[in-house]
C-alpha cells in the first residue's frame, strides 16, 4: 500500500499560497530546508518564479471589481515569471476599446503586453481562482450592458429538426372501448441564414383519420434594420387591431437583436456627481443597477426593462461617503418605447378565412416611436377591399401618476347590402405603489360605436351571411396588493358588452400566503353570460400545499408535496381533492403524482408517471371516474439531422445548441436536466437565447474517471433560429501515481514533468511521486530540473499495477 509523506508537499503548498499574484519578483528558497537527511536534490525553481505553473486554468474574471464571466486562461513563462497570456481579442471581449489603442498593439492572437499601457493591470489570486483586470475608464468600451459583438454571432450549422408529441388514449365505459392516437410534429430546417418552420398534425380516432399541415413559413433576420422577414402562413400580432391569419409577407422589428438592456421600456436617469461616485439604482428592496461615474453630469440609459413594478430610487455615494438620493417615477405599458426607438410591423397577404380573393387581400401595419423619456406615439392601419381602418395613439410614463395610453380607431366596413362606419377608443393604465405594495398591473376600458366592426367581423358576415353581434364596451382591471409577511391579495375583473344587449362578466378575487413551509390559497370567482345572467357560475376554492423533505438513498435532499383543495359552487355542491407528487431516482428524472377527487355524486382518481431521459420524455397515466376508465400514454422529444448524423434529445427550441464531445458517449452536461451525450458523442441543449451568450458546461463532477477534458466551459452566441455547435475536446485516458528514480535516486522534488507538446503535465513530489492523468496505453514524458538536467520517462500501463488508478515504480532514463 502506498502512502504520501506530506511534510515537503505541505511546506511547498504553504509557500505557494502565500503568493496572491502571479506578477511577483523572483525569489529563492533554501532547498536544504526541504532536503532529506542524505542531501537528496530538491528543485524549487518553478515555485521561485511564480505561485502558478504554466498551463490552462479556469478562473473567475473580474473587470474593475465587477464579476464578468468564468473562462479558461492560459498561463505562460515570461521574464522569469508566469503570467496570464491574454490576446487583445480576449481583452476586447472583456471591455477594452481597441479603437483607443495604437496600431502597435494590434497583433490580436499573441499575448498582449498589457504592462505597456499605463494603469492597465491584471492581478491573479490563485487561492480564489480569480483574475482581476483593471481597465482605465478612458480605455473602456462604451457599449451598453448586454451588448454582444456581432462578430461573435453564429448562424449555426445547416440542419433539419423536428419536435414530436405522440399520444394515445384508451377509454372503457360500460363495456365499450374507444381508442385514439395522434401526433403533433413541429418541423424546422436551417440553411445558412434562412429558416423554415412548419407543423404537422395526424390523428386517428377509432378509425377516422385526419392529416393537417399548416403554419409553413420561411424567415430571415436582417440585422442592418433590426428586423425579421417572414414569408408563408403567418399571423399578425394584434397589438392594435385584432390578430388575423394570412398567407403573405411580414416585416417586423426583432428586439432580440438589441442588447437586453435596450429591450422594452425603461427610463433614462440623469444626475450630477460631485466626485468619483458610486451610483446605485434600487426598485423596492432590490438593487437593479450599480456603476461608477466621474465628477459632473452622468446619464444611465442602459437599464434593463423591469415591467411595471415601481419607482426607481437612485443613490449617489461620493468619495467622502456622503450619499444623496432622488426618485425617478416609473411605470410601463407594452406600447411604450425607449427614447428614439422605432418599432414596427408590416403584414401583406391574403386572409386565411376569406372565401374569395376580393375579401382576402389585406394590408396591416403599425408603428411605434419613442419621442423622449415620457411619450411614445403610435399609429396603425388595416386595409382590405371591404374594410379600411386607421388608428392613432399616444402612450406616456407620467412619473408618480403611473403610465397610460390612449388610442382612437376609425373603421369603414362594406357588407353585401350595406356600409358601416364607426369609432373605437381605448385607454390603458398601469401603476405600482412600492410604498404600499400595490400594483395596478393593467386597467383598461374600450368603447366602440355601433357602426364599428373589426376586420374578422366583416369577413365572417360576408362569408356566412349571418349578422355579426359587434362589441360595444370592454373593461378589465388587474390589481395585486402585497401584505408583506401576511401574504398577498389579487383581483381581476373583466366585462364585455355587445350592441344586442348581451354581456359577459368575469370576476376573481383571491388571497395567497405562506405559513412556514405551507402554501395556502383562497379565491372566489364568478362568471356570468348573456343579458339576463341566466348562465352564472360561482365558485369558492381553498387549497393548501405541504412540502415533505427527506433524505433519499443517495443521501441527497428530496421533496414531495401533499396537496389539498376544496371547491364549492355555493349551492351545496362541494368537491374535495387530495394529491401527492414528487420525484425519484438520482437526477429526479422520474416524476410521479397521484390524486383523488370526491364530490356528492362521484369518486375519481388518477395516477401519472413522467420519465425524462436524455433522448425523450415519456408519460403514462391511469384514471377512473365512475364507470369510466382511461389509460393515457405519450412520448415527446426532438430530433436533429446534421452532418454528423441523427441526434435524439428533449424538445428542440427554436434556437438551440448541438454539443459534440468528440465521439465520447455518456458525458453529462451541467445544469441540464438529465442530458448526456449519445453513442455518437452528441447532445441537444434546447431553448438557447438568440444573440446572447449561452454558456454550456460539461459536468466534470460526474465525468467518468477515465475521461479528460481540457476546457469544460464554452459559450455560443447563436442567431435567431440557429442550431449552434460547440465541440468539447474530451479524451479517454487513465490515471497513475508512480514513484520514479533517476540513476538509483528519487527524482528531485519539484521537477517539472512535460508532455510531448512541452506542456506542464505534473510536478514531482516526495520520493519521486508523480501523479498523471489522461494516460494512454503507452506514453512518454520529459522530466526537467535545475537549469540543464533532464531525463525521459516511458510508461506502459502493463508494467504498472491496476487499481482505481494505476501505480508502481519506474526508472527515468
XYZ file of N, CA, C and O in Angstrom, residues 518-521 541-546 561-567 574-580 596 598:
104
model
N -45.857 25.920 4.485
C -47.153 25.562 3.924
C -47.687 26.725 3.090
O -47.760 27.859 3.560
N -48.060 26.434 1.856
C -48.636 27.442 0.971
C -50.154 27.319 0.997
O -50.713 26.233 0.792
N -50.820 28.456 1.241
C -52.274 28.477 1.340
C -52.855 29.416 0.310
O -52.251 30.445 -0.025
N -54.047 29.097 -0.195
C -54.733 29.963 -1.150
C -56.230 29.905 -0.975
O -56.795 28.838 -0.684
N -62.882 28.490 -3.774
C -61.826 27.471 -3.795
C -60.856 27.705 -2.651
O -60.492 28.845 -2.342
N -60.439 26.612 -2.032
C -59.432 26.634 -0.974
C -58.381 25.603 -1.322
O -58.708 24.474 -1.714
N -57.112 25.950 -1.214
C -56.057 24.979 -1.498
C -54.899 25.155 -0.541
O -54.655 26.251 -0.016
N -54.180 24.057 -0.327
C -53.006 24.057 0.549
C -51.984 23.083 -0.006
O -52.333 22.033 -0.562
N -50.711 23.436 0.120
C -49.621 22.584 -0.346
C -48.586 22.472 0.763
O -48.123 23.482 1.293
N -48.242 21.218 1.119
C -47.304 20.974 2.216
C -46.112 20.196 1.681
O -46.257 19.073 1.184
N -44.686 16.640 -2.267
C -45.704 17.621 -1.908
C -47.036 16.916 -1.701
O -47.462 16.086 -2.519
N -47.681 17.259 -0.596
C -49.043 16.816 -0.335
C -49.954 18.019 -0.535
O -49.738 19.079 0.072
N -50.949 17.882 -1.396
C -51.819 18.995 -1.743
C -53.271 18.656 -1.430
O -53.704 17.501 -1.575
N -54.004 19.689 -1.013
C -55.429 19.523 -0.765
C -56.154 20.732 -1.329
O -55.687 21.873 -1.222
N -57.306 20.490 -1.949
C -58.126 21.599 -2.438
C -59.595 21.266 -2.255
O -60.001 20.092 -2.251
N -60.393 22.318 -2.087
C -61.841 22.182 -1.941
C -62.515 23.236 -2.808
O -62.116 24.402 -2.802
N -63.513 22.820 -3.585
C -64.279 23.728 -4.427
C -65.752 23.629 -4.046
O -66.286 22.525 -3.875
N -70.033 20.358 -3.108
C -68.661 20.530 -2.650
C -67.808 19.384 -3.187
O -68.226 18.218 -3.146
N -66.642 19.705 -3.686
C -65.700 18.699 -4.184
C -64.390 18.824 -3.424
O -63.886 19.933 -3.216
N -63.840 17.685 -2.998
C -62.567 17.640 -2.295
C -61.558 16.899 -3.171
O -61.881 15.869 -3.776
N -60.356 17.409 -3.213
C -59.303 16.765 -3.992
C -58.028 16.712 -3.176
O -57.618 17.716 -2.585
N -57.405 15.549 -3.126
C -56.129 15.375 -2.419
C -55.134 14.727 -3.369
O -55.506 13.880 -4.197
N -53.889 15.146 -3.281
C -52.874 14.601 -4.184
C -51.515 14.587 -3.515
O -51.277 15.292 -2.527
N -50.624 13.787 -4.078
C -49.234 13.744 -3.650
C -48.380 13.711 -4.906
O -48.748 13.097 -5.914
N -56.962 12.035 -5.892
C -58.324 11.533 -5.804
C -59.269 12.706 -5.624
O -58.907 13.719 -4.993
N -63.425 13.687 -4.688
C -64.696 13.200 -4.169
C -65.680 14.356 -4.139
O -65.360 15.445 -3.626
